[in-house]
mmCIF file of C-alpha atoms in Angstrom:
data_model
loop_
_atom_site.group_PDB
_atom_site.id
_atom_site.type_symbol
_atom_site.label_atom_id
_atom_site.label_comp_id
_atom_site.label_asym_id
_atom_site.label_seq_id
_atom_site.Cartn_x
_atom_site.Cartn_y
_atom_site.Cartn_z
ATOM 1 C CA MET A 860 21.043 -17.355 10.664
ATOM 2 C CA SER A 861 22.639 -16.855 7.374
ATOM 3 C CA LEU A 862 20.412 -14.950 4.769
ATOM 4 C CA THR A 863 19.968 -15.815 1.216
ATOM 5 C CA GLY A 864 19.705 -13.639 -1.646
ATOM 6 C CA THR A 865 15.835 -14.285 -1.874
ATOM 7 C CA ASP A 866 15.745 -13.187 2.000
ATOM 8 C CA MET A 867 17.392 -10.055 1.313
ATOM 9 C CA ARG A 868 15.204 -9.088 -1.572
ATOM 10 C CA ASN A 869 12.346 -9.916 0.414
ATOM 11 C CA LEU A 870 13.569 -7.879 3.460
ATOM 12 C CA ILE A 871 14.067 -4.855 1.262
ATOM 13 C CA LEU A 872 11.108 -4.948 -0.634
ATOM 14 C CA ALA A 873 8.962 -5.298 2.867
ATOM 15 C CA ALA A 874 11.067 -2.506 3.816
ATOM 16 C CA LEU A 875 10.205 -0.150 1.016
ATOM 17 C CA ALA A 876 6.412 -1.134 1.329
ATOM 18 C CA PHE A 877 6.438 0.099 5.078
ATOM 19 C CA GLY A 878 7.996 3.140 4.204
ATOM 20 C CA ILE A 879 5.838 4.023 1.160
ATOM 21 C CA CYS A 880 2.611 3.426 3.431
ATOM 22 C CA ALA A 881 4.283 5.492 6.224
ATOM 23 C CA LEU A 882 4.031 8.505 3.765
ATOM 24 C CA LEU A 883 0.068 8.300 3.867
ATOM 25 C CA PRO A 884 -0.558 10.953 6.561
ATOM 26 C CA PHE A 885 1.286 13.314 4.595
ATOM 27 C CA GLY A 886 -0.929 13.107 1.688
ATOM 28 C CA ASP A 887 -4.410 13.029 3.571
ATOM 29 C CA ASN A 888 -5.584 13.476 6.921
ATOM 30 C CA GLY A 889 -9.243 12.826 6.774
ATOM 31 C CA TYR A 890 -10.911 9.630 5.135
ATOM 32 C CA TRP A 891 -8.185 7.800 3.793
ATOM 33 C CA LEU A 892 -5.700 8.440 6.906
ATOM 34 C CA GLY A 893 -8.848 7.049 9.197
ATOM 35 C CA LEU A 894 -9.263 4.018 6.677
ATOM 36 C CA GLY A 895 -5.258 3.733 6.940
ATOM 37 C CA VAL A 896 -5.159 3.473 10.879
ATOM 38 C CA THR A 897 -7.901 0.467 10.645
ATOM 39 C CA ILE A 898 -6.259 -1.429 8.162
ATOM 40 C CA ALA A 899 -2.909 -1.260 10.193
ATOM 41 C CA MET A 900 -4.968 -1.917 13.343
ATOM 42 C CA PHE A 901 -6.737 -5.286 11.448
ATOM 43 C CA THR A 902 -3.257 -5.994 9.548
ATOM 44 C CA THR A 903 -1.474 -6.160 12.781
ATOM 45 C CA LEU A 904 -3.832 -8.270 14.523
ATOM 46 C CA ALA A 905 -4.629 -10.690 12.013
ATOM 47 C CA THR A 906 -0.955 -11.170 11.354
ATOM 48 C CA SER A 907 -0.236 -12.138 14.900
ATOM 49 C CA TRP A 908 -3.038 -14.184 15.373
ATOM 50 C CA ALA A 909 -2.337 -15.960 12.508
ATOM 51 C CA LEU A 910 1.244 -16.658 13.862
ATOM 52 C CA PHE A 911 -0.180 -18.822 16.366
ATOM 53 C CA SER A 912 -3.202 -20.255 14.940
ATOM 54 C CA GLY A 913 -1.756 -20.955 11.360
ATOM 55 C CA PRO A 914 0.565 -23.193 12.480
ATOM 56 C CA THR A 915 -1.399 -24.720 15.335
ATOM 57 C CA HIS A 916 -4.501 -24.775 13.781
ATOM 58 C CA TYR A 917 -6.214 -23.490 16.966
ATOM 59 C CA ILE A 918 -8.906 -20.894 16.633
ATOM 60 C CA SER A 919 -8.387 -18.359 19.278
ATOM 61 C CA LEU A 920 -11.237 -15.814 19.691
ATOM 62 C CA ALA A 921 -9.236 -14.234 22.863
ATOM 63 C CA THR A 922 -8.233 -11.336 20.772
ATOM 64 C CA ALA A 923 -10.837 -8.681 22.324
ATOM 65 C CA ALA A 924 -9.722 -9.947 25.782
ATOM 66 C CA PHE A 925 -6.354 -8.790 25.130
ATOM 67 C CA PHE A 926 -7.300 -5.793 23.339
ATOM 68 C CA GLY A 927 -9.486 -4.283 26.043
ATOM 69 C CA VAL A 928 -6.935 -5.130 28.551
ATOM 70 C CA GLY A 929 -4.509 -2.629 26.448
ATOM 71 C CA THR A 930 -6.924 0.083 25.896
ATOM 72 C CA TYR A 931 -7.906 -0.114 29.868
ATOM 73 C CA VAL A 932 -3.691 0.129 30.902
ATOM 74 C CA THR A 933 -3.315 3.363 28.589
ATOM 75 C CA GLY A 934 -6.785 4.724 30.113
ATOM 76 C CA LEU A 935 -5.219 3.996 33.623
ATOM 77 C CA GLY A 936 -1.994 5.208 32.932
ATOM 78 C CA ILE A 937 -2.150 7.823 30.779
ATOM 79 C CA ASP A 938 -2.152 11.005 33.428
ATOM 80 C CA THR A 939 1.080 9.466 35.351
ATOM 81 C CA LEU A 940 3.193 7.743 32.741
ATOM 82 C CA PRO A 941 4.466 8.735 29.277
ATOM 83 C CA PHE A 942 2.766 6.906 26.480
ATOM 84 C CA TRP A 943 5.397 5.076 25.167
ATOM 85 C CA SER A 944 6.191 3.030 28.509
ATOM 86 C CA LEU A 945 1.981 2.301 28.691
ATOM 87 C CA VAL A 946 2.229 0.469 24.942
ATOM 88 C CA GLY A 947 5.008 -1.608 26.390
ATOM 89 C CA LEU A 948 3.538 -2.148 29.991
ATOM 90 C CA ALA A 949 0.407 -3.535 27.808
ATOM 91 C CA GLY A 950 2.500 -5.766 25.588
ATOM 92 C CA LEU A 951 4.164 -7.028 28.957
ATOM 93 C CA ILE A 952 0.631 -7.632 30.605
ATOM 94 C CA GLY A 953 -0.734 -9.113 27.519
ATOM 95 C CA ALA A 954 1.740 -11.598 27.110
ATOM 96 C CA VAL A 955 1.925 -12.602 31.030
ATOM 97 C CA LEU A 956 -1.968 -13.085 30.159
ATOM 98 C CA ALA A 957 -1.755 -14.789 27.411
ATOM 99 C CA ALA A 958 0.995 -17.264 29.260
ATOM 100 C CA LEU A 959 -1.521 -17.797 32.125
ATOM 101 C CA VAL A 960 -4.441 -18.556 29.949
ATOM 102 C CA GLY A 961 -2.404 -20.816 27.653
ATOM 103 C CA LEU A 962 -1.320 -22.705 30.768
ATOM 104 C CA ALA A 963 -5.023 -23.471 31.494
ATOM 105 C CA THR A 964 -6.491 -24.209 27.980
ATOM 106 C CA LEU A 965 -3.865 -25.043 25.627
ATOM 107 C CA ARG A 966 -4.039 -28.502 26.582
ATOM 108 C CA LEU A 967 -7.725 -28.170 25.330
ATOM 109 C CA SER A 968 -8.318 -28.738 21.662
ATOM 110 C CA GLY A 969 -11.277 -28.251 19.120
ATOM 111 C CA VAL A 970 -14.184 -26.600 19.918
ATOM 112 C CA TYR A 971 -13.345 -26.648 23.635
ATOM 113 C CA PHE A 972 -10.592 -24.242 23.268
ATOM 114 C CA VAL A 973 -12.542 -22.100 20.789
ATOM 115 C CA ILE A 974 -15.381 -21.480 23.521
ATOM 116 C CA PHE A 975 -13.138 -21.023 26.431
ATOM 117 C CA THR A 976 -11.289 -18.138 24.324
ATOM 118 C CA LEU A 977 -14.540 -16.871 23.561
ATOM 119 C CA GLY A 978 -15.697 -16.457 26.966
ATOM 120 C CA LEU A 979 -12.366 -15.060 28.339
ATOM 121 C CA ALA A 980 -13.028 -11.561 26.597
ATOM 122 C CA GLU A 981 -16.659 -11.723 28.466
ATOM 123 C CA LEU A 982 -15.146 -12.805 31.653
ATOM 124 C CA VAL A 983 -12.745 -9.851 31.662
ATOM 125 C CA ARG A 984 -15.334 -7.355 30.795
ATOM 126 C CA GLN A 985 -17.803 -8.437 33.395
ATOM 127 C CA VAL A 986 -14.873 -8.074 36.072
ATOM 128 C CA ILE A 987 -14.084 -4.750 34.786
ATOM 129 C CA THR A 988 -17.750 -3.750 34.781
ATOM 130 C CA TRP A 989 -18.141 -5.163 38.426
ATOM 131 C CA VAL A 990 -15.197 -3.222 39.622
ATOM 132 C CA GLN A 991 -16.397 0.088 37.946
ATOM 133 C CA ASN A 992 -19.741 -0.288 39.157
ATOM 134 C CA ASN A 993 -18.479 -0.522 42.877
ATOM 135 C CA THR A 994 -16.367 2.172 42.547
ATOM 136 C CA GLY A 995 -18.772 4.482 40.805
ATOM 137 C CA GLN A 996 -16.702 4.901 37.873
ATOM 138 C CA LYS A 997 -18.283 4.006 34.464
ATOM 139 C CA GLY A 998 -15.548 4.586 32.057
ATOM 140 C CA LEU A 999 -12.118 6.285 31.453
ATOM 141 C CA TYR A 1000 -11.444 9.492 29.304
ATOM 142 C CA VAL A 1001 -8.396 9.299 27.691
ATOM 143 C CA LEU A 1002 -7.351 12.855 26.318
ATOM 144 C CA THR A 1003 -3.585 13.175 24.879
ATOM 145 C CA ASP A 1004 -2.029 15.083 22.361
ATOM 146 C CA LEU A 1005 -1.283 12.004 19.844
ATOM 147 C CA ASP A 1006 -3.361 12.743 16.864
ATOM 148 C CA GLU A 1007 -4.511 10.047 13.772
ATOM 149 C CA ALA A 1008 -1.364 10.321 12.069
ATOM 150 C CA GLY A 1009 0.747 9.619 15.521
ATOM 151 C CA ILE A 1010 -1.826 6.520 15.950
ATOM 152 C CA TYR A 1011 -0.917 5.298 12.457
ATOM 153 C CA TRP A 1012 2.483 5.400 12.836
ATOM 154 C CA TRP A 1013 2.692 3.518 15.771
ATOM 155 C CA LEU A 1014 0.408 1.067 14.585
ATOM 156 C CA LEU A 1015 2.611 0.708 11.425
ATOM 157 C CA GLY A 1016 5.795 0.341 13.334
ATOM 158 C CA LEU A 1017 4.119 -2.381 15.288
ATOM 159 C CA ALA A 1018 2.744 -4.032 12.545
ATOM 160 C CA ALA A 1019 6.293 -3.783 11.029
ATOM 161 C CA ALA A 1020 7.786 -5.661 14.264
ATOM 162 C CA VAL A 1021 4.796 -8.204 13.756
ATOM 163 C CA PHE A 1022 5.810 -9.067 10.224
ATOM 164 C CA LEU A 1023 9.600 -9.114 11.596
ATOM 165 C CA THR A 1024 8.855 -11.505 14.383
ATOM 166 C CA GLY A 1025 7.030 -13.935 11.914
ATOM 167 C CA TRP A 1026 9.640 -13.914 9.618
ATOM 168 C CA LEU A 1027 12.391 -14.835 12.368
ATOM 169 C CA ILE A 1028 9.828 -17.303 14.359
ATOM 170 C CA GLY A 1029 9.486 -19.172 10.778
ATOM 171 C CA ARG A 1030 13.192 -19.597 10.417
ATOM 172 C CA SER A 1031 13.766 -20.786 14.228
ATOM 173 C CA ARG A 1032 13.099 -23.966 15.733
ATOM 174 C CA LEU A 1033 9.843 -22.892 17.490
ATOM 175 C CA GLY A 1034 8.478 -22.282 14.053
ATOM 176 C CA PHE A 1035 9.515 -25.777 12.944
ATOM 177 C CA ALA A 1036 7.934 -27.317 16.091
ATOM 178 C CA LEU A 1037 4.928 -25.711 15.729
ATOM 179 C CA ARG A 1038 4.533 -27.124 11.975
ATOM 180 C CA ILE A 1039 5.061 -30.573 13.476
ATOM 181 C CA ILE A 1040 2.235 -29.822 16.251
ATOM 182 C CA GLY A 1041 0.079 -28.558 13.728
ATOM 183 C CA ASP A 1042 0.680 -31.734 11.158
ATOM 184 C CA ASP A 1043 -0.109 -34.061 14.282
ATOM 185 C CA GLU A 1044 0.639 -33.088 18.160
ATOM 186 C CA THR A 1045 1.221 -36.770 19.164
ATOM 187 C CA VAL A 1046 3.951 -37.498 16.628
ATOM 188 C CA ALA A 1047 5.477 -34.185 17.889
ATOM 189 C CA ALA A 1048 5.243 -35.186 21.414
ATOM 190 C CA HIS A 1049 6.825 -38.360 20.624
ATOM 191 C CA SER A 1050 9.575 -36.508 19.057
ATOM 192 C CA GLY A 1051 10.633 -34.964 21.961
ATOM 193 C CA ILE A 1052 8.893 -31.382 21.419
ATOM 194 C CA ASN A 1053 7.613 -29.957 24.489
ATOM 195 C CA THR A 1054 4.214 -29.225 22.775
ATOM 196 C CA ALA A 1055 2.614 -27.328 25.905
ATOM 197 C CA ARG A 1056 5.841 -24.773 25.925
ATOM 198 C CA ALA A 1057 6.064 -24.094 22.235
ATOM 199 C CA LYS A 1058 2.232 -23.379 21.989
ATOM 200 C CA ILE A 1059 2.304 -21.216 25.254
ATOM 201 C CA LEU A 1060 5.372 -19.310 23.981
ATOM 202 C CA LEU A 1061 3.820 -18.518 20.503
ATOM 203 C CA PHE A 1062 0.233 -17.844 21.968
ATOM 204 C CA MET A 1063 1.953 -14.988 23.968
ATOM 205 C CA VAL A 1064 2.641 -13.383 20.767
ATOM 206 C CA PRO A 1065 -0.841 -12.205 19.776
ATOM 207 C CA GLY A 1066 -1.432 -11.453 23.176
ATOM 208 C CA ALA A 1067 1.217 -9.079 23.660
ATOM 209 C CA VAL A 1068 0.371 -7.682 20.154
ATOM 210 C CA ALA A 1069 -3.287 -7.076 20.757
ATOM 211 C CA ALA A 1070 -2.703 -5.381 24.015
ATOM 212 C CA MET A 1071 -0.411 -3.131 22.463
ATOM 213 C CA THR A 1072 -2.797 -2.689 19.680
ATOM 214 C CA GLY A 1073 -5.401 -1.805 22.281
ATOM 215 C CA ALA A 1074 -3.010 0.411 24.186
ATOM 216 C CA ILE A 1075 -2.243 2.671 20.849
ATOM 217 C CA LEU A 1076 -6.010 2.870 19.706
ATOM 218 C CA ALA A 1077 -7.354 3.871 23.232
ATOM 219 C CA PRO A 1078 -6.655 7.571 22.578
ATOM 220 C CA ARG A 1079 -8.657 7.049 19.411
ATOM 221 C CA TYR A 1080 -11.559 6.278 21.530
ATOM 222 C CA VAL A 1081 -11.111 9.184 23.890
ATOM 223 C CA TYR A 1082 -13.639 7.655 26.158
ATOM 224 C CA ILE A 1083 -13.578 4.113 26.736
ATOM 225 C CA GLU A 1084 -15.788 1.614 28.812
ATOM 226 C CA PRO A 1085 -15.783 -2.483 28.857
ATOM 227 C CA SER A 1086 -18.333 -2.834 26.221
ATOM 228 C CA LEU A 1087 -16.391 -0.610 23.846
ATOM 229 C CA ALA A 1088 -12.945 -2.186 24.801
ATOM 230 C CA PHE A 1089 -14.002 -5.953 25.155
ATOM 231 C CA ALA A 1090 -16.301 -5.849 22.142
ATOM 232 C CA PRO A 1091 -16.533 -9.542 20.992
ATOM 233 C CA ILE A 1092 -16.961 -8.823 17.410
ATOM 234 C CA LEU A 1093 -13.539 -7.920 17.200
ATOM 235 C CA SER A 1094 -12.397 -11.327 17.687
ATOM 236 C CA PHE A 1095 -14.355 -12.587 14.872
ATOM 237 C CA GLN A 1096 -13.412 -9.899 12.592
ATOM 238 C CA VAL A 1097 -9.632 -11.045 13.079
ATOM 239 C CA VAL A 1098 -10.355 -14.269 12.629
ATOM 240 C CA ILE A 1099 -12.347 -13.555 9.423
ATOM 241 C CA MET A 1100 -9.802 -11.729 8.000
ATOM 242 C CA ALA A 1101 -7.042 -13.882 8.951
ATOM 243 C CA LEU A 1102 -8.770 -16.870 7.337
ATOM 244 C CA LEU A 1103 -9.752 -15.004 4.171
ATOM 245 C CA GLY A 1104 -6.555 -14.282 3.364
ATOM 246 C CA GLY A 1105 -4.783 -17.458 4.683
ATOM 247 C CA ALA A 1106 -3.119 -18.117 7.661
ATOM 248 C CA SER A 1107 -0.417 -20.234 6.403
ATOM 249 C CA ARG A 1108 1.430 -17.502 4.820
ATOM 250 C CA LEU A 1109 3.003 -14.412 6.813
ATOM 251 C CA TRP A 1110 1.911 -12.157 4.042
ATOM 252 C CA GLY A 1111 -1.517 -14.191 3.941
ATOM 253 C CA PRO A 1112 -3.691 -12.029 6.250
ATOM 254 C CA LEU A 1113 -2.897 -8.937 4.839
ATOM 255 C CA VAL A 1114 -4.394 -10.234 1.562
ATOM 256 C CA GLY A 1115 -7.952 -10.559 3.700
ATOM 257 C CA VAL A 1116 -7.679 -7.631 5.661
ATOM 258 C CA ILE A 1117 -7.760 -5.097 2.966
ATOM 259 C CA PRO A 1118 -10.862 -6.225 0.924
ATOM 260 C CA PHE A 1119 -12.674 -7.016 4.098
ATOM 261 C CA THR A 1120 -12.038 -3.714 5.807
ATOM 262 C CA PHE A 1121 -13.511 -2.087 2.562
ATOM 263 C CA LEU A 1122 -16.358 -4.194 2.634
ATOM 264 C CA LEU A 1123 -17.058 -3.545 6.268
ATOM 265 C CA GLU A 1124 -16.424 0.331 5.543
ATOM 266 C CA THR A 1125 -19.216 0.062 2.738
ATOM 267 C CA VAL A 1126 -21.567 -2.124 4.890
ATOM 268 C CA SER A 1127 -21.237 -0.032 8.142
ATOM 269 C CA SER A 1128 -21.886 3.159 5.733
ATOM 270 C CA ASN A 1129 -24.644 2.490 3.494
ATOM 271 C CA PHE A 1130 -26.256 -0.683 5.941
ATOM 272 C CA PRO A 1131 -25.168 -0.092 9.516
ATOM 273 C CA ASN A 1132 -27.537 -2.621 11.218
ATOM 274 C CA GLN A 1133 -26.274 -5.632 8.616
ATOM 275 C CA THR A 1134 -22.615 -5.838 9.709
ATOM 276 C CA THR A 1135 -23.165 -9.025 11.745
ATOM 277 C CA LEU A 1136 -24.977 -10.455 8.375
ATOM 278 C CA VAL A 1137 -21.948 -9.670 6.397
ATOM 279 C CA ILE A 1138 -19.580 -11.302 9.210
ATOM 280 C CA GLY A 1139 -21.871 -14.494 9.388
ATOM 281 C CA ILE A 1140 -21.787 -14.768 5.383
ATOM 282 C CA ALA A 1141 -18.278 -14.057 5.317
ATOM 283 C CA PHE A 1142 -17.720 -17.222 7.877
ATOM 284 C CA LEU A 1143 -19.607 -19.508 5.407
ATOM 285 C CA VAL A 1144 -18.022 -17.958 2.281
ATOM 286 C CA ILE A 1145 -14.745 -19.185 3.886
ATOM 287 C CA VAL A 1146 -16.067 -22.345 5.159
ATOM 288 C CA TYR A 1147 -17.574 -23.745 1.848
ATOM 289 C CA LEU A 1148 -15.752 -21.960 -1.214
ATOM 290 C CA LEU A 1149 -12.401 -20.603 0.492
ATOM 291 C CA PRO A 1150 -10.976 -23.133 3.305
ATOM 292 C CA ASN A 1151 -7.621 -22.099 2.644
ATOM 293 C CA GLY A 1152 -8.588 -18.166 1.724
ATOM 294 C CA PHE A 1153 -6.825 -16.559 -1.012
ATOM 295 C CA VAL A 1154 -3.456 -17.874 -0.562
ATOM 296 C CA GLY A 1155 -4.866 -21.466 -0.856
ATOM 297 C CA LEU A 1156 -6.942 -20.613 -3.894
ATOM 298 C CA LEU A 1157 -3.787 -18.808 -5.570
ATOM 299 C CA ASP A 1158 -1.580 -22.016 -4.608
ATOM 300 C CA ARG A 1159 -3.979 -24.149 -6.370
ATOM 301 C CA VAL A 1160 -4.124 -22.254 -9.513
ATOM 302 C CA LEU A 1161 -0.187 -22.283 -9.609
ATOM 303 C CA ARG A 1162 -0.186 -25.991 -8.959
ATOM 304 C CA ARG A 1163 -2.438 -26.604 -12.030
ATOM 305 C CA THR A 1164 -0.604 -24.008 -14.052
ATOM 306 C CA LYS A 1165 2.841 -26.208 -13.677
ATOM 307 C CA ALA A 1166 0.860 -29.481 -14.348
ATOM 308 C CA ASN A 1167 -0.318 -27.941 -17.451
ATOM 309 C CA GLU A 1168 3.006 -26.896 -18.461
ATOM 310 C CA VAL A 1169 4.417 -30.325 -17.572
ATOM 311 C CA GLN A 1170 2.051 -32.199 -19.936
#
């Protein structure tokens, strides 16, 4: 794959941006660092979600399932394995689980796929709860030397890997095939594209990333239990942030993550019981006012500006 001058420029700018973000723990170890961890977490989850759902238009609500699996991988293995190996193991398990889910569900479409992925997190949560109830264990303590700065750097590194993966996929045959599938899956199948395999391969990316994110964040929670690890609201937050920014561009979800994170932080601080209401309103705003997110709005403005210049 040859790189153009624009490609090199974008890669250098992205590397500089991540380098600057990596300096945050040196400037603040309190509120802003905690907010940075949250933004890094949602950037990683929303961007990886958009890698699959952006080109295919399949709305997945399975993020919480993979995330919860990752937290339990760390919780169960922290006393016997090094932390870095648990993050890798969580990614492997998340990818395998995503492949199994994909084999069972990616032949579905529309609301059927949405409902199944939403129920997946609840299914895994109920299974783990049943196992813990029968073993007498209600939760897991995750005690490590990893501090907030370490968690932030881990998440930032994972976010960089996600952006690089998305950039490479967008320039690959897989990315091209998925764009055709998103436009018309029937046409893609008739063109000789193995649509099922392509969708499963890409679905494994957000599955692995969400599990790795959960594994990294487990030490932050200190104590994990099914209701925390598999919280359904996480899946909705990720979808809203990705759609708000725009899932059609690699950098689009980041545009939605930053303002929505600040909004949630403000609401949770001042109106802690209204978080669900804010999420519901956000869904309505996206559907009726910003169906293509901020990226789509920006594209429309640029097209109108060019049209006016031509006239």
